[in-house]
XYZ file of C-alpha atoms in Angstrom:
200
model
C 22.570 16.597 104.079
C 20.600 19.235 107.035
C 21.945 20.501 110.084
C 18.219 22.693 112.222
C 19.139 24.017 115.608
C 15.679 24.779 117.518
C 15.471 28.295 119.667
C 12.583 28.811 122.057
C 10.240 31.832 121.631
C 8.286 33.685 123.996
C 5.440 32.597 121.190
C 7.335 29.162 120.121
C 10.362 28.471 118.552
C 12.881 29.672 115.974
C 14.846 27.282 113.240
C 18.430 27.929 112.224
C 19.261 25.759 109.320
C 22.005 24.909 107.099
C 21.988 22.385 104.137
C 24.693 21.779 101.991
C 24.850 19.399 98.941
C 27.427 17.661 96.506
C 28.516 19.629 94.056
C 28.510 17.163 91.495
C 25.289 16.333 91.798
C 23.925 20.013 92.563
C 25.736 20.359 88.442
C 23.815 17.057 87.252
C 20.155 18.415 88.455
C 21.304 21.872 86.881
C 22.430 20.167 83.254
C 18.520 18.827 83.942
C 17.077 21.972 84.319
C 16.624 21.591 88.165
C 18.556 25.402 88.694
C 17.144 25.522 92.222
C 20.160 23.768 94.173
C 22.981 26.434 91.937
C 20.497 29.202 93.310
C 20.177 28.184 96.379
C 23.776 28.348 96.713
C 24.845 31.546 95.254
C 21.838 33.148 97.039
C 23.265 31.249 100.640
C 20.876 29.319 102.074
C 22.967 26.362 101.034
C 26.488 24.866 101.164
C 27.738 23.169 98.357
C 30.514 20.697 99.121
C 33.759 19.502 96.882
C 33.387 16.174 94.962
C 30.243 13.941 94.319
C 29.450 12.832 97.765
C 28.999 14.785 101.405
C 32.116 15.753 103.300
C 31.179 15.313 107.112
C 34.216 17.344 108.175
C 31.968 20.724 106.634
C 28.906 19.940 109.136
C 31.407 18.944 111.999
C 33.213 22.218 111.683
C 30.184 23.866 111.051
C 28.877 22.336 114.359
C 31.678 24.299 116.482
C 31.637 27.032 114.799
C 27.882 26.919 116.128
C 28.408 25.938 119.275
C 31.179 28.798 120.607
C 28.456 30.579 119.413
C 25.166 29.240 120.921
C 24.881 27.032 123.873
C 23.908 23.660 122.407
C 22.390 21.311 124.959
C 21.892 18.266 122.589
C 21.846 17.095 119.157
C 19.669 14.904 117.825
C 20.984 11.728 115.288
C 19.855 9.005 113.255
C 22.581 6.334 114.441
C 21.542 4.732 110.785
C 23.455 7.261 109.065
C 25.513 9.840 111.833
C 27.287 7.767 114.187
C 30.929 8.270 112.576
C 30.134 12.010 112.715
C 29.160 11.616 116.241
C 31.965 9.745 116.853
C 34.539 12.256 115.289
C 32.896 14.952 117.185
C 32.993 13.102 120.873
C 36.509 12.759 119.407
C 37.583 16.413 118.669
C 36.024 17.368 121.845
C 32.968 19.179 120.002
C 30.460 17.227 121.683
C 29.629 14.279 124.433
C 27.526 11.473 125.110
C 27.557 11.774 128.704
C 24.884 14.028 130.292
C 25.645 17.082 132.761
C 28.319 18.218 130.351
C 28.596 21.568 129.304
C 29.257 20.396 125.617
C 26.497 19.558 123.603
C 25.101 15.391 124.360
C 24.535 14.096 121.138
C 21.245 11.576 121.643
C 20.102 8.787 119.077
C 16.936 9.797 117.742
C 15.625 6.770 115.203
C 13.345 6.654 112.267
C 10.030 5.161 113.013
C 7.069 6.009 114.775
C 8.534 5.950 118.050
C 10.692 8.367 118.127
C 9.347 10.755 115.807
C 5.719 10.728 116.002
C 4.801 13.124 118.933
C 7.988 15.606 117.513
C 5.576 15.700 114.142
C 2.424 16.320 115.565
C 4.129 18.798 117.211
C 5.962 20.368 114.489
C 2.558 20.701 112.985
C 0.514 22.068 115.422
C 3.073 24.775 115.767
C 2.904 25.384 112.986
C -0.787 26.341 112.032
C -0.822 27.822 115.318
C 2.030 29.921 113.776
C 4.378 29.069 116.745
C 6.874 28.157 114.184
C 9.399 30.770 112.914
C 12.293 29.319 110.147
C 13.085 33.320 108.261
C 11.502 31.754 105.301
C 14.670 29.342 104.182
C 13.471 28.400 100.893
C 14.926 25.365 101.592
C 13.311 24.501 104.270
C 10.062 25.413 102.574
C 10.911 23.230 99.859
C 10.922 20.488 102.065
C 7.885 20.934 103.484
C 6.507 20.912 101.116
C 7.822 17.377 99.654
C 7.109 15.758 102.933
C 3.960 12.960 103.477
C 3.172 11.654 106.485
C 2.288 8.258 106.913
C 0.172 6.948 110.197
C 0.465 2.945 111.576
C -2.388 1.508 113.238
C -2.303 3.377 116.347
C -2.169 6.551 114.974
C 1.442 7.409 114.982
C 3.041 9.158 112.597
C 6.835 10.549 110.188
C 7.598 11.532 107.558
C 7.990 9.177 105.016
C 10.134 9.280 102.529
C 8.967 6.962 100.120
C 6.408 8.641 99.059
C 8.043 12.538 99.673
C 7.887 14.032 95.887
C 11.208 15.515 96.786
C 14.250 15.591 99.409
C 12.630 15.889 103.063
C 15.866 16.487 104.961
C 14.968 19.726 106.339
C 12.138 18.493 107.635
C 12.767 15.400 109.271
C 16.114 17.308 110.899
C 13.513 19.416 112.820
C 11.470 17.108 113.456
C 14.210 15.745 115.041
C 15.251 18.798 116.883
C 11.853 18.373 118.330
C 12.170 15.686 119.770
C 15.639 16.339 121.257
C 13.214 19.720 122.435
C 10.687 17.981 124.586
C 12.003 14.203 125.495
C 11.514 13.657 128.858
C 13.750 15.761 131.337
C 15.589 13.748 134.190
C 13.479 12.642 136.932
C 14.502 14.941 139.761
C 16.091 13.295 143.135
C 13.820 11.762 145.737
C 15.117 13.195 148.911
C 13.445 10.506 151.508
C 15.518 7.600 148.956
C 18.788 8.974 150.415
C 18.543 10.913 153.172
C 14.728 9.241 154.833
C 12.079 10.733 156.785
C 12.700 13.846 159.104
C 11.480 13.466 162.213
C 10.115 16.653 163.703
C-alpha cells in the first residue's frame, strides 16, 4: 500500500512517499529469497504492519500526522479499494469530501484511461525533463521499474497492473497525486450573473 504526497517546487515537483506491507507477507517473500522488503523495512523506506493484511489504521494515523505537518489540499483515492478509509478519515475529522474546507478534500480517482492518462503522460514528461524529485526512494524506483503502460485506440495511456513485472502501487499513487494537482480548478464566478451590467 502506498501514499504519495506531491509538493510543487520552482522547477517541477517533489514526492514524499510512504509504503506499508503486512509483516507476514514480508516474511513469506524473505523465505522465498526475496529479501528486499525486509531490507527496505530495516532501512526505514517501508513500514511493516502486524498480521497478514494491511491495517488501514496505520495509514489513517500517518495521514493525520502528515496533515498536521503539511497543508494537504486534496487526497486522491480509488473508490474501489479505499472508500472505507475515506469514510474513516471523514468521520475522524482528518479529511472531508466538501470543497472549501481547511481540511484535505478526498477526490475520487478511478483507475481507467479517462482519469489516469493525462497525469501518466505528465509524470513521464516530468521524469524525462528532470522536473520530478523523489529523494532516490528505492521502493518508488522499484515500482517504476515494474511499471508497464497500455494504450487505448485514442492514444490514452495508463499503468497496467496485469502486465507489470511486480508491484506498482507507488507509481500509481504518484500518478493519482499528479491527477489531483492538475485537475481543473473551479470556474471563476461570473460577476454579471449576480449583479448584472453596470452602466457608465
